[in-house]
Tab-separated table of C-alpha atoms and ligand atoms in Angstrom:
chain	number	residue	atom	x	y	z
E	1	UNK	CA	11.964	-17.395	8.463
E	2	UNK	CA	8.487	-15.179	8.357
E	3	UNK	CA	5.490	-16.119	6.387
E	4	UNK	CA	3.403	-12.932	5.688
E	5	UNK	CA	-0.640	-13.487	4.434
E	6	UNK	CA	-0.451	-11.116	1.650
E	7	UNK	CA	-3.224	-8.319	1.595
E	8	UNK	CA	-5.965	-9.624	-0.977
E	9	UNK	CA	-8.673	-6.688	-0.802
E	10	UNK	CA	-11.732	-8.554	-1.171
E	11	UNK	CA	-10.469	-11.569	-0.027
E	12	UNK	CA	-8.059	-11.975	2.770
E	13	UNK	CA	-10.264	-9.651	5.470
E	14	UNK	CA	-11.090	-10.560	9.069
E	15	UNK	CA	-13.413	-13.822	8.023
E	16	UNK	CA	-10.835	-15.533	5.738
E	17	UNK	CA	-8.015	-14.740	8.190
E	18	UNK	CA	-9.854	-16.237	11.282
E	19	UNK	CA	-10.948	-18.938	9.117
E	20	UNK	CA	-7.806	-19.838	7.693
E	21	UNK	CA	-5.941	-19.737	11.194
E	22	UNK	CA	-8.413	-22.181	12.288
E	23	UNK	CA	-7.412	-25.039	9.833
E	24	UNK	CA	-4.166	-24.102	8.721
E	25	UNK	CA	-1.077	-23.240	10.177
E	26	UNK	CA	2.238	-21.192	8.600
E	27	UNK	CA	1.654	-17.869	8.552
E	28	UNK	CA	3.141	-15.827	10.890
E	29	UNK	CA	1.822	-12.343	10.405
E	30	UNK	CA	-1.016	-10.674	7.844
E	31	UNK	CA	-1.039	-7.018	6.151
E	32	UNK	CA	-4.957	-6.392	6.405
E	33	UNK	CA	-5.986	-4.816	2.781
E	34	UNK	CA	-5.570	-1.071	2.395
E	35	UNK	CA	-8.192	0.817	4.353
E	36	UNK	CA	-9.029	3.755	1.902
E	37	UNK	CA	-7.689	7.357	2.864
E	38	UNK	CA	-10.643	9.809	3.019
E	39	UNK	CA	-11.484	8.246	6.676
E	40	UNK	CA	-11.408	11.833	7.861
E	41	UNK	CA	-10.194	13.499	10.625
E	42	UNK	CA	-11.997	12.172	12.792
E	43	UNK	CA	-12.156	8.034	12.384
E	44	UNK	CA	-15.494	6.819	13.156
E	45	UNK	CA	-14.901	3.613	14.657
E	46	UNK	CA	-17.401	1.184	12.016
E	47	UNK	CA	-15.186	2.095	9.148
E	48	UNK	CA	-12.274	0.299	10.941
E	49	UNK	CA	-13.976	-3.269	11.542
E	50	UNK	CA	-11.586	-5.660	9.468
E	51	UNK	CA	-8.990	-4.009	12.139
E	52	UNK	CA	-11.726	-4.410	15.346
E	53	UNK	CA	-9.575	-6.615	18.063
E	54	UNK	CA	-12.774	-8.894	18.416
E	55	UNK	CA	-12.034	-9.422	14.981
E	56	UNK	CA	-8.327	-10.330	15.254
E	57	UNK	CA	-6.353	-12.197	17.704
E	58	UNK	CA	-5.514	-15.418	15.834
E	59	UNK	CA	-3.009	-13.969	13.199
E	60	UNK	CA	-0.925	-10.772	14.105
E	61	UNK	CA	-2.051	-8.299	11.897
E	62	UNK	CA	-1.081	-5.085	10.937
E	63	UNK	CA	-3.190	-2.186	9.138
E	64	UNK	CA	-2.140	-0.616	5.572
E	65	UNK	CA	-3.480	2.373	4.049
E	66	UNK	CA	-3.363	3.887	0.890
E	67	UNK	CA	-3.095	7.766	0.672
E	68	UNK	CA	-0.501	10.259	-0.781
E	69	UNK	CA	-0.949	13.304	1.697
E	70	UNK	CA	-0.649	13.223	5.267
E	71	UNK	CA	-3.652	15.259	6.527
E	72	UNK	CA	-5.294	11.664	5.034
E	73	UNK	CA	-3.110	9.645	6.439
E	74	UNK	CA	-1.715	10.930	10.038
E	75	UNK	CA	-5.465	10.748	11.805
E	76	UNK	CA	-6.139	7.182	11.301
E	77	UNK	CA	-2.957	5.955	11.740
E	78	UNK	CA	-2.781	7.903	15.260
E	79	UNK	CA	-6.395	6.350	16.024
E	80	UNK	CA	-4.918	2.748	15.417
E	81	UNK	CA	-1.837	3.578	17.594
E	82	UNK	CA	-4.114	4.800	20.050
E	83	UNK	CA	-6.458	1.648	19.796
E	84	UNK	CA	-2.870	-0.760	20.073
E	85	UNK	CA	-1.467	-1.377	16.928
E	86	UNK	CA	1.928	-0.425	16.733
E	87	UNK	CA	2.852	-0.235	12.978
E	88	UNK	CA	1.066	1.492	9.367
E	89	UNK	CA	1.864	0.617	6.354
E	90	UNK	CA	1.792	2.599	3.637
E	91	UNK	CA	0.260	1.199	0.548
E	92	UNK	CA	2.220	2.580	-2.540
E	93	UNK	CA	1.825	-0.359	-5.036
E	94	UNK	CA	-1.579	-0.654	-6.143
E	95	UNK	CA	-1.854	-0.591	-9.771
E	96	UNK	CA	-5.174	-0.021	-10.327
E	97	UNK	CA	-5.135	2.407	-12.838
E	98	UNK	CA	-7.733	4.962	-11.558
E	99	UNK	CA	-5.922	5.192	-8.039
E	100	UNK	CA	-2.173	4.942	-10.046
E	101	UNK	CA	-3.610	8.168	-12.092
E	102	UNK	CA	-4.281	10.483	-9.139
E	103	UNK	CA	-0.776	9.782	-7.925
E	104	UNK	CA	-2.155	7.123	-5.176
E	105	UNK	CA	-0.673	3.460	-4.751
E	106	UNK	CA	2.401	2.723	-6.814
E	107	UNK	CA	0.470	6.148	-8.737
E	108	UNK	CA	3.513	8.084	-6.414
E	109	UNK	CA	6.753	5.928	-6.885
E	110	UNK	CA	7.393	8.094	-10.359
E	111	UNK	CA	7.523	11.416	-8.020
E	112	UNK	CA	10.503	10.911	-5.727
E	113	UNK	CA	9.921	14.305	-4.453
E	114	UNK	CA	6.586	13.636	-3.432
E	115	UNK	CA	7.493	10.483	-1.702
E	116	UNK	CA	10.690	11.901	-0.040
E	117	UNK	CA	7.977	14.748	1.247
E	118	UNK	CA	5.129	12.625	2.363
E	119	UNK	CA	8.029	10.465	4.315
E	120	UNK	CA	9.549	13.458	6.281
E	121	UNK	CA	6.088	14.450	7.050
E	122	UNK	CA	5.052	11.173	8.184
E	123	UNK	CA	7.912	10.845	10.280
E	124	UNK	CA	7.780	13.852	11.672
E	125	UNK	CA	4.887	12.855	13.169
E	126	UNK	CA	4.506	9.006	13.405
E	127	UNK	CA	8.150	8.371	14.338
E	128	UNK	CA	9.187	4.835	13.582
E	129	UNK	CA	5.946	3.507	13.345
E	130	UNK	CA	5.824	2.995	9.290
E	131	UNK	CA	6.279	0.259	6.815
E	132	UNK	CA	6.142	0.574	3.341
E	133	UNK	CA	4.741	-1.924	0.396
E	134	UNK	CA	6.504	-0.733	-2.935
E	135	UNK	CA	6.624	-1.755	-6.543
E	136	UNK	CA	9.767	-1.063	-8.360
E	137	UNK	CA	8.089	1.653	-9.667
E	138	UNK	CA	5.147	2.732	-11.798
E	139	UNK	CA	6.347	2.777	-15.346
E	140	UNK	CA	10.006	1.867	-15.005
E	141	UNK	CA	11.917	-0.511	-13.113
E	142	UNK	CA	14.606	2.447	-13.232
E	143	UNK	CA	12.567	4.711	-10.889
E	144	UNK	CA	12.812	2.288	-7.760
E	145	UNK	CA	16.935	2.921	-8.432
E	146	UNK	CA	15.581	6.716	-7.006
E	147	UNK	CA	13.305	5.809	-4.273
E	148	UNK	CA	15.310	3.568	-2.554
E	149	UNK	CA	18.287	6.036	-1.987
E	150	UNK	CA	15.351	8.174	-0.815
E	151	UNK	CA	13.634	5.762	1.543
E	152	UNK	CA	16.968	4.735	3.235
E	153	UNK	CA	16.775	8.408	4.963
E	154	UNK	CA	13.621	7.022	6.876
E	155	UNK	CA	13.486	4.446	9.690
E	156	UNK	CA	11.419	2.067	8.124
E	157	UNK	CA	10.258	-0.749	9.706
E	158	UNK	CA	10.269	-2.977	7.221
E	159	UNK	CA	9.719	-2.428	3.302
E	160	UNK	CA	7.649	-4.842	1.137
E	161	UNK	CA	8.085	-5.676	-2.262
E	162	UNK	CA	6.394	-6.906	-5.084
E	163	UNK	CA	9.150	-7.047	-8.026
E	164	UNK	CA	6.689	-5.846	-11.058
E	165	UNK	CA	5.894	-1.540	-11.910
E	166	UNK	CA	2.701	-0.689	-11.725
E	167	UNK	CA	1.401	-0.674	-15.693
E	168	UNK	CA	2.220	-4.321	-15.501
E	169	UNK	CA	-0.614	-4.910	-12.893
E	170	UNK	CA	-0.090	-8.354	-12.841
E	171	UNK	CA	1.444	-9.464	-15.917
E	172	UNK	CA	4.495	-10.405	-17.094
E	173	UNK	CA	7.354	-12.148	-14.692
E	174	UNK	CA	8.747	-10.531	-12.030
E	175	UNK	CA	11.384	-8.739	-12.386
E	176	UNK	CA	14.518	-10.793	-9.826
E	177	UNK	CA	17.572	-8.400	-11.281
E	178	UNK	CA	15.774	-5.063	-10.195
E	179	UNK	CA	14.947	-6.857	-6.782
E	180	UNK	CA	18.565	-7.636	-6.452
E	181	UNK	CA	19.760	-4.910	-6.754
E	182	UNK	CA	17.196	-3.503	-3.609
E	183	UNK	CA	18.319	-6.550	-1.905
E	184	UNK	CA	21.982	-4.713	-2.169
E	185	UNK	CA	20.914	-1.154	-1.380
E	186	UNK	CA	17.852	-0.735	1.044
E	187	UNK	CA	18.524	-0.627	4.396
E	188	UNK	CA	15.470	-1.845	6.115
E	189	UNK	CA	14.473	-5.309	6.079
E	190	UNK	CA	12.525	-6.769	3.068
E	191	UNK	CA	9.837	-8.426	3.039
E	192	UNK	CA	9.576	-10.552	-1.071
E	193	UNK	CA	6.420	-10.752	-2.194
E	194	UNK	CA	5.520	-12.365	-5.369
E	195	UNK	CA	4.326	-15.537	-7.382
E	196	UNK	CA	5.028	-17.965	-4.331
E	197	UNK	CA	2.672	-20.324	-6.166
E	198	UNK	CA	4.737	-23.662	-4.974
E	199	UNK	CA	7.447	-25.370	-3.147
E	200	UNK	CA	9.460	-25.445	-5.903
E	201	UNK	CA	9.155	-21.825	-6.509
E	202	UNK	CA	9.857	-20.795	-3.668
E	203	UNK	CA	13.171	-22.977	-2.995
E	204	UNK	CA	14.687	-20.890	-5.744
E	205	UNK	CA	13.575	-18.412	-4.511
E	206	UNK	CA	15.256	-18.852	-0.930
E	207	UNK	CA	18.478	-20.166	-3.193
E	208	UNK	CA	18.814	-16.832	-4.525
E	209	UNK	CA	17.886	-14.410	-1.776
E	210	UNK	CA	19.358	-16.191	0.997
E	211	UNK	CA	19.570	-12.979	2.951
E	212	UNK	CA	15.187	-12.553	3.278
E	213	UNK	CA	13.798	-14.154	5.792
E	214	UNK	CA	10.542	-12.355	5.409
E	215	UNK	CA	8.181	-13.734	3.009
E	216	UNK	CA	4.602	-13.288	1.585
E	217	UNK	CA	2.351	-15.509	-0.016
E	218	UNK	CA	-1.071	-13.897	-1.631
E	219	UNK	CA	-2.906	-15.563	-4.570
E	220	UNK	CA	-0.895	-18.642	-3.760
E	221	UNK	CA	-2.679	-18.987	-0.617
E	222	UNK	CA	-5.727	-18.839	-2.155
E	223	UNK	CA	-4.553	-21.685	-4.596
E	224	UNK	CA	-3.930	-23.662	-2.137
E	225	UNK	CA	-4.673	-22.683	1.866
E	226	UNK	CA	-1.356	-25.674	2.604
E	227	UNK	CA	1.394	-23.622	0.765
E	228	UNK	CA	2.565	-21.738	3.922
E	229	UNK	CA	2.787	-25.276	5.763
E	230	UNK	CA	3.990	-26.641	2.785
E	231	UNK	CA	6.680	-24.182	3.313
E	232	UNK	CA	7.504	-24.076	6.362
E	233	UNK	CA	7.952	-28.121	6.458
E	234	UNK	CA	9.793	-27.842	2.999
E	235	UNK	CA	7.736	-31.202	1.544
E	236	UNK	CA	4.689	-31.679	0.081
E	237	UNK	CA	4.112	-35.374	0.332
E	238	UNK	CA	1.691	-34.952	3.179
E	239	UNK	CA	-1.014	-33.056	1.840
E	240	UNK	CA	-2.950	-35.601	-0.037
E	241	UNK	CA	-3.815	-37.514	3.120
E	242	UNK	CA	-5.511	-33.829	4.717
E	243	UNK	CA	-7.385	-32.491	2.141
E	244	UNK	CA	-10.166	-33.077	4.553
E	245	UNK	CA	-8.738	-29.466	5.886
E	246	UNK	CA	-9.662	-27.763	2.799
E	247	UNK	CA	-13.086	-28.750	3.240
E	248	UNK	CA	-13.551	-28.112	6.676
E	249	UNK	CA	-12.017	-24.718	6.125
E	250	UNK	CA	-14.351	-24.217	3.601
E	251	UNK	CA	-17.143	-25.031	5.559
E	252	UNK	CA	-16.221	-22.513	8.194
E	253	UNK	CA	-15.237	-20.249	5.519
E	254	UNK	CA	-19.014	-20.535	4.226
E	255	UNK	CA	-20.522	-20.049	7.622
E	256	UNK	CA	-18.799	-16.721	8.326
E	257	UNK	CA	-19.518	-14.961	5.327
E	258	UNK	CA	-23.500	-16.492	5.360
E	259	UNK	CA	-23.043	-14.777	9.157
E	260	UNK	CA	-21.467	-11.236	8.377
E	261	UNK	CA	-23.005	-10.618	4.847
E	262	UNK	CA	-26.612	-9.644	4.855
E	263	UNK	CA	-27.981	-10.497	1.473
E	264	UNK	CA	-28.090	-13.815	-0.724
E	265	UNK	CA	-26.713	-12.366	-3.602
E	266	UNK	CA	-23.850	-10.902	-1.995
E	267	UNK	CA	-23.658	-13.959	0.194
E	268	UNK	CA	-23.323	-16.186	-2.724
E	269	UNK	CA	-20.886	-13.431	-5.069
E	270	UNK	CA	-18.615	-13.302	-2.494
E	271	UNK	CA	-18.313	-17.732	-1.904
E	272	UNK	CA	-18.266	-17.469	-5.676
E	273	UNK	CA	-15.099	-14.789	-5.979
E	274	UNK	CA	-13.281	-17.168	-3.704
E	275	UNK	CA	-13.593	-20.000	-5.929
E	276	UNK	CA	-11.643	-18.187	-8.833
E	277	UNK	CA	-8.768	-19.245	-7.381
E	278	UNK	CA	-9.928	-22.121	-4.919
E	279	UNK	CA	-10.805	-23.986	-8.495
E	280	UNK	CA	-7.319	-23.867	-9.549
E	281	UNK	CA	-6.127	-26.719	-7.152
E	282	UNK	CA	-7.999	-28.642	-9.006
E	283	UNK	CA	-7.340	-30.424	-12.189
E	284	UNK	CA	-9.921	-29.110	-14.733
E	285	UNK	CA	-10.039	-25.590	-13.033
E	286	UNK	CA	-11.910	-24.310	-15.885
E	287	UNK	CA	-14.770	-26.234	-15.684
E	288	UNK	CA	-15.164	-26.221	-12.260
E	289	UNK	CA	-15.228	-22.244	-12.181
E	290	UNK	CA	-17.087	-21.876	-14.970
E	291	UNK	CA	-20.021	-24.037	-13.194
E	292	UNK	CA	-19.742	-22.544	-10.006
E	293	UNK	CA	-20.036	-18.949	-11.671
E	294	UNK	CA	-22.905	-19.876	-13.304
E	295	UNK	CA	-25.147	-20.207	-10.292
E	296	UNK	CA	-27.707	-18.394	-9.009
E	297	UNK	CA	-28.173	-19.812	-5.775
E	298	UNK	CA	-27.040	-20.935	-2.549
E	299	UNK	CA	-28.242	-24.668	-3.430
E	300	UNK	CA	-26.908	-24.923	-6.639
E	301	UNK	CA	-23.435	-23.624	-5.263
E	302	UNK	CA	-23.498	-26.201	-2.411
E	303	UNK	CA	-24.427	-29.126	-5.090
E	304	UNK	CA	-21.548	-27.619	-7.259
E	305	UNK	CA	-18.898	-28.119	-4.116
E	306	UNK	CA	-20.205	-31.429	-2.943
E	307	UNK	CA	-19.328	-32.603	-6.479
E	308	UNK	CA	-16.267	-31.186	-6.584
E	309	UNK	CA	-15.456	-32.457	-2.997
E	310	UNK	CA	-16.149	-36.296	-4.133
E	311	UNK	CA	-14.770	-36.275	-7.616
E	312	UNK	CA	-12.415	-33.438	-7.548
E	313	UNK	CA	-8.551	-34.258	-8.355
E	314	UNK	CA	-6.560	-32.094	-6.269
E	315	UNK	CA	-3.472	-30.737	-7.737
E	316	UNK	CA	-2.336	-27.435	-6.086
E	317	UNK	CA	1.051	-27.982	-4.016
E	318	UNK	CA	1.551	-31.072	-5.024
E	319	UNK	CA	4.682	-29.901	-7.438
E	320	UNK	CA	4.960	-27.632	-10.280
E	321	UNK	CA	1.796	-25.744	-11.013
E	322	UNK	CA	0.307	-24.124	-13.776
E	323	UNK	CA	-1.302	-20.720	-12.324
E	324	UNK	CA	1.117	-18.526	-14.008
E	325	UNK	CA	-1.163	-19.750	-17.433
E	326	UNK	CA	-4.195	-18.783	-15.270
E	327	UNK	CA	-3.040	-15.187	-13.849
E	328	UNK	CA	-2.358	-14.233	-17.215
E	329	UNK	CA	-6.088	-14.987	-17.865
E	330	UNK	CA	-7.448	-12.535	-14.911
S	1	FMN	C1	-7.152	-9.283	-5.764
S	1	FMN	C2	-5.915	-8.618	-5.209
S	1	FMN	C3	-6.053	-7.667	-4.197
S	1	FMN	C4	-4.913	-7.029	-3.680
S	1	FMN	N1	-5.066	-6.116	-2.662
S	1	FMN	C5	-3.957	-5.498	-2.146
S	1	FMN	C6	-4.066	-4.565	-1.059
S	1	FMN	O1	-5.136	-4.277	-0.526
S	1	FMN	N2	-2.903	-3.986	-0.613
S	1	FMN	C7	-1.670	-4.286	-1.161
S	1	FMN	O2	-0.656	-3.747	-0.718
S	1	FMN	N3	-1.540	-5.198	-2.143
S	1	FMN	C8	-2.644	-5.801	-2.644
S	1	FMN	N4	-2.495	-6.753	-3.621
S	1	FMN	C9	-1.128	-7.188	-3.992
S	1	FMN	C10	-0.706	-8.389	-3.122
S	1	FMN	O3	-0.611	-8.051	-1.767
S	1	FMN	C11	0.638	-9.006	-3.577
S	1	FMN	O4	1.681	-8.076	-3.392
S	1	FMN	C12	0.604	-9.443	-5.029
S	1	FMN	O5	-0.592	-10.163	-5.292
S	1	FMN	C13	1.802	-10.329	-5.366
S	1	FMN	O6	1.878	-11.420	-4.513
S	1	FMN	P1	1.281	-12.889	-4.884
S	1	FMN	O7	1.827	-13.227	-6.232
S	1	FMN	O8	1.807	-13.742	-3.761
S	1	FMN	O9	-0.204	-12.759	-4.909
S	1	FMN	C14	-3.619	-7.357	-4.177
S	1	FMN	C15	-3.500	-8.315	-5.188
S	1	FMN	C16	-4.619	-8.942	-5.712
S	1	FMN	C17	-4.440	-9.976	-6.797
């Protein structure tokens, strides 16, 4: 079995990654977030750094990008070829709705044409150097019924997905019949990705699919940095004697983005973001966020997560969870 670190654009870049591999173990390969198309024709080199190998080394990583054409995408994915990585993948989930309106992200999955084009073109040129990160479609969990038929032509190296269409964003369950049935009928290997929150979760998971052996964890992570262990040792008894980790990992955490980020305020927005879902391993979640969002300096924020460290009541992991209540609140 394969544990993949889930892209999280804004959160799972070069600093979490090499700060996470330093205090936790499980994952066995990363999707960096989508690099956007419009790099041009030429790549300058700067606009590439969450992919720079002095960046990476601890977790095998491998670059996405989101684009529909492949004048956008063929150039950078040649430059990253040429600088050593070996596999793209193609971003054609995102459901953000101004990229899904200009036909971008999971935007394409409701033209098969246009995906069935932009894959012989890629091909033509990239050979069997692609993966692919799908919904099950944009409006209708019918349309993936299309693409997959369409994407078995292709050599794919592997082909993500996240069981949802695109107007959900994030909402609403996933859908496990419509995944089935790509479990059935895609040839390349899948990768599941989707509300691996907890053990328990994903045991049924793994009870129903028993034919993956690729899978990625994203927000869940976040919840709680020991899921992938947690995982991978199939018990959670043992975390509650190293939370310690968690702390030291967000010490290091702290450190690298006070080191990379130049300003206070972003400094402090960005240890802030991560605490939207670092709260929720904690009983009273609410609270907790709701005070650390409320500061306005680096202090206060410290004083915040000292408090939380020595009265906190961990809960994430531990069994069932409650974050599908909070990702409908996001
Ligand atoms: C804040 C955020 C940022 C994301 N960024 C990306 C991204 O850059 N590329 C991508 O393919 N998916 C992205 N996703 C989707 C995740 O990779 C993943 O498929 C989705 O969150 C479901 O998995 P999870 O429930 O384990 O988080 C993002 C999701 C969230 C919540």
């Amino acid at each position: 079995m394969q544990l993949y670190l889930a892209p999280l654009q804004g959160y799972t870049e070069f600093l979490f990654r090499n700060a996470y591999a330093r205090h936790f173990g499980g994952i066995d390969n990363a999707i960096a977030p989508f690099l956007p198309s419009g790099l041009g024709v030429t790549v300058k080199h700067r606009r590439i750094r969450d992919l720079w190998k002095e960046n990476n080394g601890q977790i095998p990583v491998t670059p996405q990008i989101l684009g529909k054409s492949s004048p956008e995408i063929v150039p950078v994915a040649k430059y990253l070829f040429d600088y050593g990585y070996d596999t793209l993948n193609i971003n054609m989930g995102c459901p953000i709705p101004s990229i899904r309106s200009k036909m971008r992200g999971s935007g394409i999955l409701a033209y098969p044409d246009m995906v069935e084009m932009l894959l012989e073109k890629l091909f033509n040129d990239l050979q069997n150097k692609l993966s692919l990160k799908i919904r099950l479609g944009n409006e209708s969990a019918e349309e993936v019924k299309e693409l997959i038929p369409i994407i078995n032509q292709f050599p794919i190296k592997e082909l993500i997905i996240h069981p949802r269409i695109g107007t959900q964003m994030y909402e609403g369950m996933v859908d496990l019949d419509s995944f089935s049935w790509c479990v059935e009928n895609a040839k390349a290997p899948i990768v599941y990705s989707g509300d691996i929150f907890d053990l328990a979760t994903f045991r049924r998971l793994r009870n129903q699919f028993p034919s993956i052996s690729r899978w990625m964890i994203g927000r869940g992570l976040l919840f709680s940095p020991f899921l992938p262990e947690i995982i991978k040792k199939n018990d959670c008894g043992w975390v509650k004697n190293e939370l310690h980790r968690f702390w030291d990992f967000h010490d290091d955490l702290e450190e690298q983005i006070l080191t990379f980020r130049d300003r206070p305020n972003n400094q402090l927005n960005k240890l802030k973001e991560y605490w939207r879902y670092f709260s929720q391993a904690f009983q009273d979640s609410e609270t907790h966020f709701y005070r650390i969002s409320r500061t306005t300096d680096l202090n206060s924020f410290r004083l915040i997560v000292e408090q939380i460290q020595l009265k906190g009541i961990w809960k994430a992991g531990l069994g069932e969870t409650d974050h599908f209540e909070f990702i409908k609140s996001l």
